[in-house]
mmCIF file of C-alpha atoms in Angstrom:
data_model
loop_
_atom_site.group_PDB
_atom_site.id
_atom_site.type_symbol
_atom_site.label_atom_id
_atom_site.label_comp_id
_atom_site.label_asym_id
_atom_site.label_seq_id
_atom_site.Cartn_x
_atom_site.Cartn_y
_atom_site.Cartn_z
ATOM 1 C CA MET A 1 0.154 -0.156 0.232
ATOM 2 C CA ARG A 2 2.810 2.326 1.117
ATOM 3 C CA LYS A 3 4.817 1.653 -2.316
ATOM 4 C CA SER A 4 1.807 2.466 -4.855
ATOM 5 C CA LEU A 5 1.235 5.652 -2.861
ATOM 6 C CA PHE A 6 4.245 6.348 -2.688
ATOM 7 C CA ALA A 7 4.492 5.943 -6.878
ATOM 8 C CA ILE A 8 1.361 7.701 -6.857
ATOM 9 C CA ALA A 9 3.080 10.781 -5.218
ATOM 10 C CA ILE A 10 5.883 9.932 -7.645
ATOM 11 C CA ALA A 11 3.414 10.890 -10.691
ATOM 12 C CA LEU A 12 1.762 13.486 -9.869
ATOM 13 C CA VAL A 13 4.916 15.792 -8.879
ATOM 14 C CA ALA A 14 6.465 14.345 -12.249
ATOM 15 C CA ALA A 15 2.985 15.506 -14.152
ATOM 16 C CA ALA A 16 2.940 18.794 -11.976
ATOM 17 C CA ALA A 17 6.710 19.690 -12.721
ATOM 18 C CA ALA A 18 5.982 18.659 -16.366
ATOM 19 C CA PRO A 19 5.510 21.604 -19.188
ATOM 20 C CA ALA A 20 1.925 22.635 -19.608
ATOM 21 C CA LEU A 21 0.783 22.445 -23.298
ATOM 22 C CA ARG A 22 0.184 25.321 -24.749
ATOM 23 C CA ALA A 23 -3.671 26.475 -25.706
ATOM 24 C CA GLN A 24 -2.581 28.232 -29.082
ATOM 25 C CA ASP A 25 0.014 24.811 -29.778
ATOM 26 C CA PHE A 26 -4.249 23.340 -30.750
ATOM 27 C CA VAL A 27 -5.894 25.171 -33.547
ATOM 28 C CA SER A 28 -9.059 24.235 -34.162
ATOM 29 C CA VAL A 29 -10.005 24.316 -37.631
ATOM 30 C CA ARG A 30 -14.000 24.635 -39.733
ATOM 31 C CA GLY A 31 -14.190 25.504 -43.289
ATOM 32 C CA LEU A 32 -16.239 25.554 -46.417
ATOM 33 C CA GLY A 33 -15.462 24.742 -49.975
ATOM 34 C CA GLN A 34 -17.037 24.364 -53.114
ATOM 35 C CA ALA A 35 -15.323 21.947 -55.622
ATOM 36 C CA MET A 36 -15.791 20.672 -59.044
ATOM 37 C CA LEU A 37 -15.271 17.757 -61.456
ATOM 38 C CA PRO A 38 -13.126 17.984 -63.508
ATOM 39 C CA SER A 39 -10.909 20.465 -60.805
ATOM 40 C CA VAL A 40 -10.263 23.851 -61.991
ATOM 41 C CA VAL A 41 -7.555 23.888 -59.735
ATOM 42 C CA HIS A 42 -5.054 21.312 -59.593
ATOM 43 C CA LEU A 43 -2.004 21.441 -57.343
ATOM 44 C CA HIS A 44 -1.043 18.179 -57.990
ATOM 45 C CA GLU A 45 -1.140 16.357 -61.762
ATOM 46 C CA ASN A 46 -3.327 13.768 -61.180
ATOM 47 C CA ASP A 47 -5.916 15.295 -58.476
ATOM 48 C CA GLY A 48 -9.935 15.035 -60.037
ATOM 49 C CA TRP A 49 -11.846 17.610 -57.410
ATOM 50 C CA GLY A 50 -10.885 21.238 -56.665
ATOM 51 C CA GLY A 51 -12.028 24.674 -56.475
ATOM 52 C CA THR A 52 -12.565 27.434 -53.723
ATOM 53 C CA MET A 53 -12.381 27.094 -49.938
ATOM 54 C CA TYR A 54 -12.480 28.576 -47.430
ATOM 55 C CA LEU A 55 -11.082 27.743 -43.580
ATOM 56 C CA THR A 56 -11.269 29.994 -40.052
ATOM 57 C CA LEU A 57 -8.656 29.178 -37.494
ATOM 58 C CA ASP A 58 -9.922 28.803 -34.021
ATOM 59 C CA GLY A 59 -12.401 30.953 -35.419
ATOM 60 C CA LYS A 60 -10.228 34.552 -35.115
ATOM 61 C CA GLU A 61 -8.567 34.430 -38.249
ATOM 62 C CA VAL A 62 -9.841 33.448 -41.384
ATOM 63 C CA LEU A 63 -8.073 31.593 -44.362
ATOM 64 C CA VAL A 64 -8.943 32.295 -48.283
ATOM 65 C CA GLY A 65 -7.485 30.008 -51.003
ATOM 66 C CA VAL A 66 -7.874 26.740 -52.363
ATOM 67 C CA PHE A 67 -7.737 22.574 -52.580
ATOM 68 C CA SER A 68 -7.970 20.369 -54.944
ATOM 69 C CA GLY A 69 -7.551 16.334 -54.563
ATOM 70 C CA GLN A 70 -8.608 12.941 -55.569
ATOM 71 C CA ASP A 71 -9.552 9.736 -53.845
ATOM 72 C CA GLY A 72 -7.178 6.944 -53.456
ATOM 73 C CA GLU A 73 -8.040 3.381 -54.684
ATOM 74 C CA VAL A 74 -11.978 3.360 -55.162
ATOM 75 C CA THR A 75 -14.188 0.277 -54.687
ATOM 76 C CA TRP A 76 -18.073 0.473 -55.002
ATOM 77 C CA HIS A 77 -19.916 -1.854 -52.735
ATOM 78 C CA GLY A 78 -23.329 -2.874 -51.362
ATOM 79 C CA PRO A 79 -26.885 -2.821 -53.150
ATOM 80 C CA GLU A 80 -26.435 -1.954 -56.772
ATOM 81 C CA GLY A 81 -23.374 -0.754 -55.796
ATOM 82 C CA LEU A 82 -24.102 2.386 -54.901
ATOM 83 C CA ASN A 83 -21.701 2.301 -51.487
ATOM 84 C CA GLY A 84 -18.309 4.046 -52.696
ATOM 85 C CA ILE A 85 -15.502 3.894 -50.621
ATOM 86 C CA GLY A 86 -12.063 5.798 -51.372
ATOM 87 C CA LYS A 87 -8.720 5.172 -49.270
ATOM 88 C CA GLY A 88 -5.293 6.394 -49.598
ATOM 89 C CA GLY A 89 -5.987 9.366 -51.517
ATOM 90 C CA THR A 90 -4.862 13.147 -50.890
ATOM 91 C CA LEU A 91 -6.104 16.521 -50.331
ATOM 92 C CA THR A 92 -4.560 19.558 -50.358
ATOM 93 C CA PHE A 93 -4.957 23.096 -49.193
ATOM 94 C CA ALA A 94 -3.533 26.333 -50.331
ATOM 95 C CA PHE A 95 -3.733 29.986 -49.501
ATOM 96 C CA ASN A 96 -1.342 32.976 -49.799
ATOM 97 C CA ARG A 97 -1.063 32.838 -53.241
ATOM 98 C CA GLN A 98 2.906 34.324 -54.464
ATOM 99 C CA PRO A 99 3.199 36.046 -58.026
ATOM 100 C CA ASP A 100 4.727 33.116 -59.048
ATOM 101 C CA GLY A 101 1.501 31.052 -59.150
ATOM 102 C CA THR A 102 2.921 28.635 -55.812
ATOM 103 C CA TYR A 103 1.422 29.070 -52.745
ATOM 104 C CA LYS A 104 3.117 30.207 -49.157
ATOM 105 C CA ASP A 105 1.686 28.175 -46.776
ATOM 106 C CA THR A 106 0.013 25.237 -48.059
ATOM 107 C CA PHE A 107 -0.754 21.334 -46.090
ATOM 108 C CA THR A 108 -2.294 18.223 -47.397
ATOM 109 C CA THR A 109 -4.074 15.315 -46.272
ATOM 110 C CA PHE A 110 -3.830 11.518 -46.754
ATOM 111 C CA VAL A 111 -7.519 9.743 -46.951
ATOM 112 C CA VAL A 112 -7.637 7.048 -43.679
ATOM 113 C CA ASN A 113 -10.879 6.124 -45.298
ATOM 114 C CA GLY A 114 -13.692 7.713 -47.587
ATOM 115 C CA SER A 115 -17.248 7.070 -47.913
ATOM 116 C CA PHE A 116 -19.821 8.377 -50.588
ATOM 117 C CA PRO A 117 -22.247 6.362 -50.477
ATOM 118 C CA SER A 118 -25.439 7.593 -52.780
ATOM 119 C CA PRO A 119 -29.288 6.729 -52.221
ATOM 120 C CA LYS A 120 -31.150 3.629 -53.930
ATOM 121 C CA GLY A 121 -31.787 4.807 -57.526
ATOM 122 C CA GLN A 122 -30.371 7.430 -57.318
ATOM 123 C CA LEU A 123 -26.480 7.529 -58.465
ATOM 124 C CA GLY A 124 -24.017 10.238 -58.926
ATOM 125 C CA PHE A 125 -26.320 12.121 -55.891
ATOM 126 C CA GLY A 126 -24.590 11.458 -52.376
ATOM 127 C CA THR A 127 -23.091 12.711 -49.585
ATOM 128 C CA TYR A 128 -19.377 11.780 -49.132
ATOM 129 C CA GLN A 129 -17.716 11.800 -45.193
ATOM 130 C CA GLY A 130 -14.527 11.165 -44.584
ATOM 131 C CA SER A 131 -11.783 10.825 -42.305
ATOM 132 C CA HIS A 132 -8.095 12.698 -43.263
ATOM 133 C CA ARG A 133 -4.620 12.756 -41.729
ATOM 134 C CA ILE A 134 -2.531 15.888 -41.989
ATOM 135 C CA VAL A 135 1.314 14.204 -43.786
ATOM 136 C CA SER A 136 3.013 17.349 -45.292
ATOM 137 C CA GLY A 137 2.330 21.300 -45.252
ATOM 138 C CA THR A 138 5.156 24.430 -45.917
ATOM 139 C CA GLY A 139 4.945 28.298 -44.526
ATOM 140 C CA ARG A 140 3.147 28.062 -41.023
ATOM 141 C CA PHE A 141 2.164 24.395 -42.039
ATOM 142 C CA ALA A 142 5.303 23.219 -42.515
ATOM 143 C CA ASN A 143 5.368 21.374 -38.667
ATOM 144 C CA THR A 144 1.116 20.996 -38.681
ATOM 145 C CA SER A 145 0.045 17.892 -37.661
ATOM 146 C CA GLY A 146 -3.533 16.450 -36.745
ATOM 147 C CA ASN A 147 -6.875 14.705 -38.200
ATOM 148 C CA ILE A 148 -9.974 16.330 -39.783
ATOM 149 C CA LEU A 149 -13.347 15.321 -41.538
ATOM 150 C CA VAL A 150 -14.633 16.322 -44.345
ATOM 151 C CA THR A 151 -18.093 16.361 -45.619
ATOM 152 C CA GLY A 152 -20.202 17.005 -47.900
ATOM 153 C CA ALA A 153 -23.016 16.831 -50.706
ATOM 154 C CA PHE A 154 -22.305 16.118 -53.762
ATOM 155 C CA VAL A 155 -23.548 15.245 -58.072
ATOM 156 C CA TRP A 156 -21.895 13.733 -60.070
ATOM 157 C CA PHE A 157 -22.381 12.303 -64.040
ATOM 158 C CA PRO A 158 -20.786 11.044 -66.992
ATOM 159 C CA LEU A 159 -21.186 12.880 -70.276
ATOM 160 C CA ALA A 160 -20.380 11.829 -73.464
ATOM 161 C CA GLY A 161 -21.215 8.131 -73.515
ATOM 162 C CA GLY A 162 -18.823 7.871 -70.807
ATOM 163 C CA THR A 163 -15.724 9.235 -71.641
ATOM 164 C CA GLN A 164 -15.984 12.445 -69.732
ATOM 165 C CA GLU A 165 -17.292 13.221 -66.505
ATOM 166 C CA LEU A 166 -18.589 16.182 -64.588
ATOM 167 C CA GLY A 167 -19.191 16.814 -61.155
ATOM 168 C CA TYR A 168 -19.669 19.244 -58.193
ATOM 169 C CA PHE A 169 -18.780 19.060 -53.930
ATOM 170 C CA ASN A 170 -19.415 21.215 -51.013
ATOM 171 C CA PRO A 171 -17.243 19.935 -48.466
ATOM 172 C CA GLU A 172 -17.561 21.271 -44.774
ATOM 173 C CA VAL A 173 -14.053 20.959 -43.188
ATOM 174 C CA SER A 174 -13.560 20.926 -39.132
ATOM 175 C CA GLY A 175 -11.024 19.461 -36.938
ATOM 176 C CA VAL A 176 -8.226 20.232 -34.746
ATOM 177 C CA LEU A 177 -4.392 21.349 -35.701
ATOM 178 C CA THR A 178 -1.385 21.435 -34.086
ATOM 179 C CA ASN A 179 1.783 23.195 -34.494
ATOM 180 C CA VAL A 180 0.691 26.299 -37.068
ATOM 181 C CA ALA A 181 3.089 28.894 -36.840
ATOM 182 C CA PRO A 182 1.322 32.725 -36.030
ATOM 183 C CA PRO A 183 0.677 34.773 -38.700
ATOM 184 C CA GLU A 184 3.406 37.067 -40.758
#
């Protein structure tokens, strides 16, 4: 009994002596976007979706930029093959466009698991929901990590006998990021 009380006391002292996490190390992020397929924004060669993105950091700072990406490996399941699953894709968010056309502040996410089911009899209409992990960044996001949830309605349909696609996607983004540098 004495040894366990002693161990608890040491653990409490160690916890009290450890540096406290600073609130600014964690930043809540919320955002809205509008994308098209084929993408009007191509941050990477194989990106299918892309468009405008508006993000808020801790509800205090608004970033206006673009995003683009792709779903990764897609498989279709369920009745009539209406439940799409995507894994391994990426989504890149970019802000502060430079004169040379590049973006100063970016972060790229890895699609851990994305789901995009369509209601029965309505192939091409649905809601996307995906868990994304931040895997890289530049500028303010160079050391950023965290997870975001991307959700939103989409419409997609083939054109020209199935040789071309047209789609619209309105994503909402929410999550928590760590180590976001302050604005310059």
